[in-house]
Coordinates of N, CA, C and O in Angstrom, one line a residue:
M18 N -32.3 8.3 77.3 CA -31.1 7.5 77.1 C -30.9 7.3 75.6 O -31.8 7.2 74.9
Q19 N -29.5 7.4 75.3 CA -29.2 7.3 74.0 C -28.9 5.8 73.8 O -28.2 5.3 74.6
E20 N -29.2 5.3 72.6 CA -28.7 4.1 72.2 C -28.0 4.1 70.8 O -28.2 5.0 70.0
F21 N -27.0 3.2 70.8 CA -26.2 3.0 69.6 C -26.3 1.6 69.2 O -26.0 0.7 70.0
M22 N -26.6 1.2 68.0 CA -26.7 -0.1 67.6 C -26.0 -0.4 66.2 O -25.9 0.7 65.3
V23 N -25.4 -1.4 66.4 CA -24.5 -1.7 65.0 C -24.9 -3.1 64.5 O -25.1 -4.0 65.2
D24 N -25.2 -3.0 63.1 CA -25.8 -4.2 62.6 C -24.5 -5.1 62.1 O -23.7 -4.6 61.2
T25 N -24.3 -6.2 62.7 CA -23.1 -7.1 62.3 C -23.4 -8.2 61.4 O -22.7 -9.1 61.2
G26 N -24.6 -8.2 60.7 CA -25.0 -9.3 60.0 C -24.1 -9.4 58.7 O -23.7 -10.5 58.4
Q27 N -23.7 -8.4 57.9 CA -22.8 -8.4 56.8 C -21.4 -8.9 57.3 O -20.7 -9.5 56.7
W28 N -20.9 -8.3 58.5 CA -19.6 -8.7 59.0 C -19.6 -10.1 59.3 O -18.6 -10.8 58.9
N29 N -20.7 -10.7 59.9 CA -20.6 -12.1 60.3 C -20.7 -13.0 58.9 O -20.2 -14.1 58.8
A30 N -21.5 -12.5 58.0 CA -21.6 -13.1 56.7 C -20.3 -13.2 55.9 O -19.9 -14.3 55.4
F31 N -19.5 -12.1 56.0 CA -18.1 -12.0 55.4 C -17.2 -13.2 56.0 O -16.6 -13.8 55.5
W32 N -17.2 -13.1 57.5 CA -16.4 -14.1 58.2 C -16.8 -15.6 57.9 O -15.9 -16.5 57.9
S33 N -18.1 -15.8 57.8 CA -18.5 -17.2 57.3 C -17.9 -17.5 56.0 O -17.5 -18.7 55.9
R34 N -18.1 -16.7 55.1 CA -17.5 -17.0 53.6 C -16.1 -17.1 53.8 O -15.4 -18.0 53.1
W35 N -15.4 -16.3 54.5 CA -13.9 -16.5 54.7 C -13.5 -17.7 55.3 O -12.5 -18.3 54.9
Q36 N -14.2 -18.2 56.3 CA -14.0 -19.4 56.9 C -14.1 -20.7 55.9 O -13.3 -21.5 55.9
D37 N -15.2 -20.5 55.2 CA -15.3 -21.5 54.0 C -14.1 -21.5 53.2 O -13.7 -22.6 52.8
T38 N -13.6 -20.3 52.8 CA -12.5 -20.2 51.8 C -11.3 -21.0 52.5 O -10.5 -21.7 51.9
I39 N -11.0 -20.6 53.7 CA -9.9 -21.2 54.4 C -9.9 -22.6 54.5 O -9.0 -23.4 54.4
D40 N -11.1 -23.1 54.7 CA -11.4 -24.7 54.9 C -11.1 -25.3 53.5 O -10.8 -26.4 53.4
Q41 N -11.3 -24.5 52.4 CA -11.1 -25.1 51.0 C -9.6 -25.1 50.7 O -9.2 -25.9 49.8
I42 N -8.7 -24.4 51.2 CA -7.5 -24.1 50.7 C -6.6 -25.4 50.7 O -6.0 -25.7 49.7
P43 N -6.5 -26.3 51.8 CA -5.8 -27.6 51.7 C -6.3 -28.5 50.4 O -5.4 -28.9 49.7
G44 N -7.5 -28.4 50.3 CA -8.0 -29.2 49.1 C -7.6 -28.6 47.8 O -7.2 -29.3 46.8
L45 N -7.6 -27.2 47.7 CA -7.2 -26.5 46.5 C -5.8 -26.7 46.3 O -5.3 -26.9 45.0
R46 N -4.9 -26.8 47.2 CA -3.5 -27.0 47.0 C -3.3 -28.4 46.4 O -2.4 -28.6 45.5
E47 N -4.0 -29.5 46.9 CA -3.8 -30.8 46.3 C -4.3 -30.8 44.9 O -3.7 -31.4 44.1
E48 N -5.4 -30.1 44.7 CA -6.0 -30.0 43.4 C -5.1 -29.4 42.4 O -4.9 -29.9 41.2
L49 N -4.5 -28.2 42.8 CA -3.5 -27.6 42.0 C -2.3 -28.5 41.7 O -1.9 -28.5 40.5
L50 N -1.8 -29.1 42.7 CA -0.6 -30.0 42.3 C -1.0 -31.1 41.4 O -0.2 -31.6 40.6
A51 N -2.3 -31.7 41.6 CA -2.6 -32.8 40.7 C -2.8 -32.2 39.2 O -2.3 -32.9 38.3
H52 N -3.2 -31.1 39.1 CA -3.4 -30.5 37.7 C -2.0 -30.2 37.1 O -1.8 -30.4 35.9
V53 N -1.1 -29.6 37.9 CA 0.1 -29.2 37.5 C 0.9 -30.4 37.0 O 1.6 -30.6 36.0
G54 N 0.8 -31.5 38.0 CA 1.6 -32.8 37.6 C 1.0 -33.4 36.4 O 1.8 -33.9 35.5
T55 N -0.3 -33.4 36.1 CA -0.9 -34.0 35.0 C -0.4 -33.3 33.8 O 0.1 -34.0 32.7
R56 N -0.4 -31.9 33.8 CA 0.1 -31.3 32.6 C 1.6 -31.3 32.3 O 2.1 -31.4 31.1
I57 N 2.3 -31.4 33.4 CA 3.9 -31.5 33.2 C 4.1 -32.9 32.7 O 5.0 -33.1 31.9
R58 N 3.4 -34.0 33.2 CA 3.7 -35.3 32.5 C 3.3 -35.3 31.2 O 4.1 -35.9 30.4
S59 N 2.4 -34.5 30.7 CA 2.0 -34.6 29.1 C 3.2 -33.8 28.5 O 3.4 -34.2 27.3
E60 N 3.7 -32.8 29.0 CA 4.8 -32.0 28.4 C 6.1 -33.0 28.4 O 6.8 -33.0 27.3
V61 N 6.3 -33.8 29.4 CA 7.5 -34.7 29.2 C 7.3 -35.7 28.2 O 8.1 -36.1 27.4
R62 N 6.1 -36.3 28.2 CA 5.7 -37.3 27.0 C 5.8 -36.7 25.6 O 6.4 -37.4 24.8
Q63 N 5.3 -35.4 25.4 CA 5.6 -34.7 24.2 C 7.1 -34.5 23.9 O 7.5 -34.6 22.7
A64 N 7.8 -34.1 25.0 CA 9.3 -34.0 24.6 C 10.0 -35.4 24.4 O 10.9 -35.3 23.5
I65 N 9.5 -36.4 24.8 CA 10.0 -37.8 24.3 C 9.6 -38.0 22.9 O 10.4 -38.5 22.2
D66 N 8.4 -37.5 22.5 CA 8.0 -37.8 21.2 C 8.9 -36.9 20.1 O 9.3 -37.5 19.1
V67 N 9.3 -35.8 20.5 CA 10.0 -34.9 19.5 C 11.6 -35.2 19.7 O 12.4 -34.7 18.9
S68 N 12.0 -36.0 20.7 CA 13.4 -36.4 20.9 C 13.8 -37.4 19.8 O 12.9 -37.9 19.0
V69 N 15.0 -37.7 19.7 CA 15.6 -38.6 18.9 C 15.3 -40.1 19.3 O 15.7 -41.1 18.6
I70 N 14.6 -40.4 20.4 CA 14.4 -41.6 20.8 C 13.3 -42.3 20.2 O 12.3 -41.6 19.8
N71 N 13.4 -43.5 19.6 CA 12.4 -44.2 18.9 C 11.6 -45.0 20.0 O 11.9 -46.1 20.3
D72 N 10.5 -44.4 20.4 CA 9.6 -45.0 21.4 C 8.3 -45.3 20.7 O 7.3 -44.9 21.2
S73 N 8.3 -46.1 19.7 CA 7.1 -46.4 18.9 C 6.1 -47.2 19.7 O 4.9 -47.0 19.6
G74 N 6.7 -48.0 20.5 CA 5.8 -48.8 21.5 C 5.2 -48.1 22.7 O 4.3 -48.5 23.3
G75 N 5.8 -47.0 23.0 CA 5.3 -46.1 24.1 C 5.6 -46.6 25.4 O 5.1 -46.1 26.5
R76 N 6.7 -47.4 25.5 CA 7.1 -47.9 26.8 C 7.8 -46.7 27.7 O 7.3 -46.7 29.0
L77 N 8.6 -46.0 27.1 CA 9.2 -44.9 27.8 C 8.3 -43.8 28.4 O 8.3 -43.4 29.5
K78 N 7.2 -43.5 27.5 CA 6.2 -42.6 27.9 C 5.3 -43.2 29.0 O 4.8 -42.5 29.9
A79 N 5.1 -44.5 29.0 CA 4.2 -45.0 29.9 C 4.9 -45.2 31.3 O 4.2 -45.2 32.3
W80 N 6.2 -45.2 31.2 CA 6.9 -45.2 32.6 C 6.8 -43.9 33.4 O 7.0 -43.7 34.5
Q81 N 6.5 -42.8 32.8 CA 6.6 -41.4 33.3 C 5.3 -41.2 34.2 O 4.2 -41.3 33.6
E82 N 5.4 -40.9 35.4 CA 4.3 -40.6 36.3 C 4.7 -39.3 37.1 O 5.7 -39.0 37.2
F83 N 3.5 -38.8 37.6 CA 3.7 -37.5 38.4 C 3.5 -38.0 39.8 O 2.7 -38.8 40.2
F84 N 4.2 -37.4 40.7 CA 4.2 -37.6 42.2 C 4.0 -36.3 42.8 O 4.7 -35.3 42.4
I85 N 3.3 -36.4 43.9 CA 3.0 -35.3 44.7 C 3.8 -35.4 46.1 O 3.8 -36.6 46.6
G86 N 4.5 -34.4 46.6 CA 5.4 -34.6 47.6 C 4.6 -34.9 48.9 O 3.3 -34.6 48.9
S87 N 5.2 -35.6 49.8 CA 4.5 -36.0 51.1 C 3.8 -35.0 51.8 O 2.8 -35.2 52.5
K88 N 4.3 -33.8 51.9 CA 3.7 -32.7 52.6 C 3.0 -31.7 51.7 O 2.8 -30.6 52.0
K89 N 2.8 -32.3 50.5 CA 2.1 -31.4 49.5 C 2.6 -30.1 49.2 O 2.1 -29.1 48.9
G90 N 4.0 -30.3 49.0 CA 4.7 -28.9 48.7 C 5.2 -28.9 47.2 O 5.6 -27.9 46.8
Y91 N 5.1 -30.0 46.5 CA 5.7 -29.9 45.1 C 5.0 -31.2 44.4 O 4.5 -32.1 44.8
A92 N 5.1 -31.0 43.0 CA 4.6 -32.1 42.1 C 5.8 -32.3 41.2 O 6.5 -31.4 40.7
A93 N 6.1 -33.6 41.0 CA 7.3 -34.0 40.2 C 7.0 -35.1 39.2 O 6.1 -35.9 39.4
V94 N 7.7 -35.1 38.0 CA 7.3 -36.1 37.1 C 8.7 -36.8 36.9 O 9.8 -36.2 36.8
R95 N 8.6 -38.2 37.1 CA 9.8 -39.0 37.0 C 9.3 -40.4 36.7 O 8.2 -40.7 36.6
S96 N 10.3 -41.2 36.4 CA 10.1 -42.6 35.9 C 9.6 -43.4 37.2 O 10.0 -43.3 38.2
K97 N 8.7 -44.3 36.9 CA 8.3 -45.4 37.9 C 9.6 -46.2 38.1 O 10.4 -46.2 37.4
S98 N 9.6 -46.8 39.3 CA 10.8 -47.7 39.6 C 10.2 -49.1 39.6 O 9.9 -49.6 40.8
E99 N 10.4 -49.7 38.5 CA 9.9 -51.1 38.3 C 11.1 -51.9 37.7 O 11.7 -51.5 36.9
K100 N 11.2 -53.2 38.2 CA 12.1 -54.0 37.5 C 11.6 -54.3 36.1 O 10.4 -54.7 36.1
I101 N 12.5 -54.5 35.1 CA 12.0 -54.8 33.8 C 13.1 -55.7 33.1 O 14.2 -55.9 33.8
R102 N 12.7 -56.2 32.0 CA 13.5 -57.0 31.2 C 13.8 -56.1 30.0 O 12.8 -55.4 29.5
A103 N 15.0 -56.1 29.5 CA 15.3 -55.2 28.4 C 16.3 -56.1 27.5 O 16.7 -57.1 27.8
G104 N 16.8 -55.2 26.5 CA 17.8 -55.9 25.6 C 17.2 -56.9 24.5 O 16.0 -57.0 24.3
Y105 N 18.1 -57.6 23.8 CA 17.7 -58.5 22.8 C 16.7 -59.5 23.4 O 17.0 -60.2 24.2
K106 N 15.6 -59.6 22.7 CA 14.5 -60.6 23.1 C 14.2 -60.5 24.7 O 13.7 -61.5 25.3
R107 N 14.3 -59.4 25.3 CA 13.9 -59.0 26.6 C 14.5 -60.1 27.6 O 13.9 -60.6 28.5
T108 N 15.9 -60.4 27.4 CA 16.5 -61.4 28.3 C 17.3 -60.7 29.4 O 17.8 -61.4 30.5
Q109 N 17.8 -59.5 29.3 CA 18.6 -58.9 30.2 C 17.8 -58.3 31.3 O 16.9 -57.6 31.3
T110 N 18.3 -58.7 32.6 CA 17.6 -58.1 33.8 C 18.6 -57.5 34.8 O 18.2 -56.8 35.7
K111 N 19.9 -57.4 34.4 CA 20.8 -56.8 35.3 C 21.8 -56.1 34.4 O 21.9 -56.3 33.3
F112 N 22.6 -55.1 35.0 CA 23.7 -54.4 34.1 C 24.8 -54.1 35.1 O 24.6 -54.0 36.4
Q113 N 25.9 -53.8 34.7 CA 27.1 -53.5 35.4 C 27.1 -51.9 35.6 O 26.9 -51.2 34.4
Y114 N 27.2 -51.4 36.7 CA 27.2 -50.0 37.0 C 28.4 -49.8 38.0 O 28.2 -50.2 39.2
K115 N 29.4 -49.0 37.7 CA 30.4 -48.6 38.5 C 31.0 -49.8 39.2 O 31.2 -49.9 40.5
G116 N 31.2 -51.0 38.5 CA 31.9 -52.1 39.1 C 31.0 -53.1 39.9 O 31.4 -54.1 40.4
R117 N 29.6 -52.8 39.8 CA 28.8 -53.8 40.6 C 27.7 -54.1 39.7 O 27.3 -53.4 38.7
T118 N 27.0 -55.2 40.1 CA 25.9 -55.7 39.2 C 24.5 -55.1 39.8 O 24.4 -55.4 41.1
V119 N 23.8 -54.5 39.0 CA 22.6 -53.8 39.6 C 21.4 -54.3 38.7 O 21.5 -54.6 37.6
D120 N 20.2 -54.5 39.5 CA 18.9 -54.9 38.7 C 18.6 -53.8 37.7 O 18.7 -52.5 38.1
L121 N 18.1 -54.1 36.6 CA 17.6 -53.2 35.5 C 16.2 -52.8 35.9 O 15.3 -53.5 36.2
N122 N 16.0 -51.5 36.0 CA 14.6 -50.9 36.2 C 14.4 -49.7 35.3 O 15.3 -49.2 34.7
T123 N 13.1 -49.3 35.3 CA 12.7 -48.3 34.4 C 13.3 -46.9 34.7 O 13.7 -46.2 33.8
G124 N 13.7 -46.6 36.0 CA 14.3 -45.4 36.3 C 15.8 -45.4 35.7 O 16.1 -44.3 35.2
A125 N 16.6 -46.5 35.8 CA 17.9 -46.5 35.3 C 17.9 -46.3 33.7 O 18.5 -45.6 33.2
L126 N 16.9 -46.9 33.0 CA 16.9 -46.9 31.6 C 16.5 -45.5 31.2 O 16.9 -44.8 30.3
T127 N 15.5 -44.8 32.0 CA 15.2 -43.5 31.6 C 16.3 -42.6 31.8 O 16.5 -41.6 31.0
N128 N 17.0 -42.8 32.9 CA 18.1 -41.9 33.1 C 19.3 -42.0 32.0 O 19.9 -41.1 31.5
F129 N 19.5 -43.3 31.6 CA 20.5 -43.5 30.5 C 20.0 -42.8 29.2 O 20.8 -42.2 28.6
L130 N 18.7 -42.9 28.9 CA 18.1 -42.2 27.7 C 18.2 -40.8 27.7 O 18.4 -40.0 26.8
S131 N 17.8 -40.1 28.9 CA 17.7 -38.7 29.2 C 19.2 -38.1 29.2 O 19.4 -37.2 28.6
S132 N 20.0 -38.7 29.9 CA 21.4 -38.0 30.2 C 22.5 -38.7 29.4 O 23.7 -38.2 29.5
G133 N 22.4 -39.8 28.7 CA 23.4 -40.5 28.0 C 24.0 -41.5 28.8 O 23.8 -41.7 30.0
H134 N 24.9 -42.3 28.1 CA 25.7 -43.4 28.7 C 27.0 -43.6 27.9 O 27.1 -43.3 26.8
K135 N 27.8 -44.3 28.6 CA 29.1 -44.8 27.9 C 28.8 -45.9 26.9 O 27.9 -46.7 27.2
V136 N 29.7 -46.0 26.0 CA 29.7 -47.2 25.1 C 30.5 -48.2 25.7 O 31.7 -47.8 25.9
R137 N 30.2 -49.3 25.6 CA 31.0 -50.6 26.0 C 32.2 -50.7 25.2 O 32.1 -50.7 24.0
G138 N 33.4 -50.8 25.7 CA 34.6 -51.0 25.1 C 34.9 -52.4 24.7 O 34.2 -53.2 25.1
P139 N 35.9 -52.7 24.1 CA 36.3 -54.1 23.6 C 36.8 -54.9 24.8 O 37.4 -54.3 25.7
T140 N 36.7 -56.1 24.7 CA 37.2 -57.0 25.7 C 38.8 -57.1 25.7 O 39.4 -57.6 26.7
G141 N 39.2 -57.0 24.5 CA 40.7 -57.1 24.3 C 41.1 -58.5 24.1 O 42.4 -58.8 24.0
R142 N 40.2 -59.5 23.9 CA 40.6 -60.8 23.7 C 40.8 -61.2 22.3 O 41.6 -62.2 22.1
A143 N 40.3 -60.6 21.2 CA 40.6 -61.0 19.9 C 41.9 -60.6 19.5 O 42.5 -59.5 19.8
K144 N 42.6 -61.4 18.7 CA 43.9 -61.2 18.4 C 44.0 -60.1 17.3 O 45.0 -59.4 17.4
R145 N 43.1 -60.1 16.3 CA 43.2 -59.1 15.3 C 42.2 -58.0 15.5 O 41.7 -57.4 14.5
Y146 N 41.9 -57.6 16.7 CA 41.0 -56.6 16.8 C 41.5 -55.2 16.3 O 42.6 -54.8 16.5
V147 N 40.6 -54.7 15.6 CA 40.9 -53.3 15.1 C 39.7 -52.3 15.6 O 38.5 -52.7 15.3
R148 N 40.0 -51.3 16.3 CA 39.1 -50.5 16.9 C 38.3 -49.7 15.8 O 38.8 -49.0 14.9
R149 N 37.0 -49.9 15.8 CA 36.1 -49.1 14.7 C 35.2 -48.2 15.4 O 34.2 -47.5 14.7
A150 N 35.1 -48.1 16.6 CA 34.2 -47.3 17.3 C 34.5 -45.8 17.1 O 35.5 -45.4 17.0
R151 N 33.4 -45.0 16.9 CA 33.5 -43.8 16.6 C 33.2 -42.7 17.8 O 33.4 -41.6 17.7
M152 N 32.6 -43.2 18.8 CA 32.3 -42.4 19.9 C 32.5 -43.2 21.2 O 32.5 -44.5 21.3
L153 N 32.8 -42.6 22.3 CA 33.0 -43.1 23.6 C 31.7 -43.0 24.5 O 31.6 -43.7 25.5
R154 N 30.9 -42.0 24.1 CA 29.6 -41.9 24.9 C 28.4 -41.5 24.0 O 28.6 -40.8 23.0
V155 N 27.3 -42.1 24.3 CA 26.1 -41.7 23.5 C 25.4 -40.5 24.3 O 25.3 -40.4 25.3
E156 N 25.0 -39.5 23.3 CA 24.5 -38.3 23.9 C 23.0 -38.6 24.4 O 22.3 -39.4 23.8
G157 N 22.6 -37.9 25.4 CA 21.3 -38.0 26.0 C 20.4 -37.2 25.1 O 20.6 -36.3 24.4
A158 N 19.1 -37.6 25.3 CA 17.9 -36.9 24.7 C 17.5 -35.7 25.4 O 16.8 -34.7 24.8
D159 N 17.8 -35.5 26.7 CA 17.4 -34.4 27.5 C 16.0 -33.9 27.4 O 15.7 -32.8 27.2
F160 N 15.1 -34.9 27.5 CA 13.6 -34.6 27.4 C 13.2 -34.0 28.8 O 12.2 -33.2 28.8
Y161 N 13.8 -34.1 29.9 CA 13.4 -33.6 31.2 C 13.7 -32.1 31.1 O 12.9 -31.2 31.5
P162 N 14.9 -31.6 30.8 CA 15.2 -30.3 30.8 C 14.4 -29.5 29.7 O 13.9 -28.3 30.1
K163 N 14.0 -30.2 28.6 CA 13.2 -29.5 27.6 C 11.8 -29.2 28.3 O 11.1 -28.3 28.0
A164 N 11.1 -30.3 28.9 CA 9.9 -30.1 29.5 C 9.9 -29.1 30.9 O 9.0 -28.4 31.0
K165 N 11.1 -29.0 31.4 CA 11.1 -28.1 32.5 C 11.0 -26.7 32.2 O 10.3 -25.8 33.0
E166 N 11.3 -26.3 30.9 CA 11.1 -24.9 30.5 C 9.5 -24.5 30.6 O 9.2 -23.5 30.8
E167 N 8.7 -25.5 30.1 CA 7.3 -25.3 30.1 C 6.6 -25.5 31.5 O 5.7 -25.0 31.8
A168 N 7.4 -26.3 32.4 CA 6.9 -26.6 33.6 C 6.5 -25.4 34.6 O 5.4 -25.3 35.2
E169 N 7.3 -24.3 34.5 CA 7.2 -23.2 35.3 C 6.0 -22.3 34.8 O 5.3 -21.8 35.6
K170 N 5.8 -22.3 33.5 CA 4.7 -21.6 32.9 C 3.4 -22.3 33.2 O 2.3 -21.5 33.7
I171 N 3.4 -23.6 33.2 CA 2.2 -24.4 33.6 C 1.9 -24.1 35.1 O 0.6 -24.0 35.4
A172 N 2.8 -24.2 36.0 CA 2.7 -24.0 37.4 C 2.0 -22.5 37.6 O 1.0 -22.4 38.5
M173 N 2.6 -21.5 36.9 CA 1.9 -20.2 37.2 C 0.5 -20.0 36.6 O -0.4 -19.4 37.2
Q174 N 0.2 -20.7 35.4 CA -1.2 -20.8 35.0 C -2.1 -21.4 35.9 O -3.2 -20.9 36.2
E175 N -1.7 -22.6 36.4 CA -2.7 -23.2 37.5 C -2.8 -22.4 38.7 O -3.9 -22.4 39.2
A176 N -1.7 -21.8 39.1 CA -1.9 -21.1 40.3 C -2.8 -19.8 40.1 O -3.6 -19.6 41.0
K177 N -2.7 -19.2 39.0 CA -3.6 -18.1 38.7 C -5.0 -18.6 38.7 O -5.9 -17.8 39.1
A178 N -5.3 -19.7 38.1 CA -6.6 -20.3 38.0 C -7.2 -20.5 39.3 O -8.5 -20.3 39.6
V179 N -6.4 -21.1 40.3 CA -6.8 -21.3 41.7 C -7.1 -19.9 42.4 O -8.1 -19.8 43.1
L180 N -6.3 -18.9 42.2 CA -6.5 -17.7 42.7 C -7.8 -17.1 42.2 O -8.6 -16.4 43.1
R181 N -8.1 -17.2 40.9 CA -9.3 -16.7 40.4 C -10.6 -17.4 41.1 O -11.6 -16.8 41.3
E182 N -10.4 -18.8 41.3 CA -11.5 -19.5 41.9 C -11.8 -19.0 43.3 O -12.9 -18.9 43.8
L183 N -10.6 -18.7 44.1 CA -10.7 -18.2 45.5 C -11.3 -16.8 45.5 O -12.2 -16.5 46.4
E184 N -11.1 -16.0 44.6 CA -11.6 -14.6 44.4 C -13.1 -14.8 44.1 O -13.9 -14.0 44.8
A185 N -13.5 -15.6 43.3 CA -14.9 -15.9 43.0 C -15.6 -16.4 44.2 O -16.7 -15.9 44.4
N186 N -15.0 -17.2 45.0 CA -15.7 -17.6 46.2 C -15.9 -16.6 47.3 O -16.8 -16.5 48.0
L187 N -14.8 -15.7 47.3 CA -15.0 -14.6 48.3 C -16.0 -13.6 47.9 O -16.7 -13.0 48.8
Q188 N -16.2 -13.3 46.6 CA -17.1 -12.3 46.0 C -18.6 -12.9 46.1 O -19.5 -12.2 46.1
A189 N -18.6 -14.2 46.2 CA -20.1 -14.8 46.1 C -20.9 -14.5 47.4 O -20.5 -14.2 48.4

């Protein structure tokens, strides 16, 4: 009688390592997004530093946070949405926007600084008013688009690092 025997020990070891790798993937994805978000947030903060905005107190940079999508599909950097006081002696809590009064929050101020805003016109009540305004709109600092250029590079670097980690786990 002839016998044929196959040793499946290495095959089983490979599949057990592969199963360990598959079990790590969801955690690696969250870890990847957290690393990407942190690095992109630092890029946004650096773009704020080099822009024309005088943020000596660091308020605008402190408002920037990274968020991970609910289904773990993306990481985004945006301003927190908190009500704040602004203006002279921090007395202003509301502003006029498209004909309605809106609470002032960090997201609105960040948007105004990033994309620009209109300059308030005269009331027309003064008898001898002479227009001295030189501009109708304040230019934005565009710190989000400047940081976006680096964001794609950061995402690729972090993804390659995760792939190298997976490869090392499979070879071990």
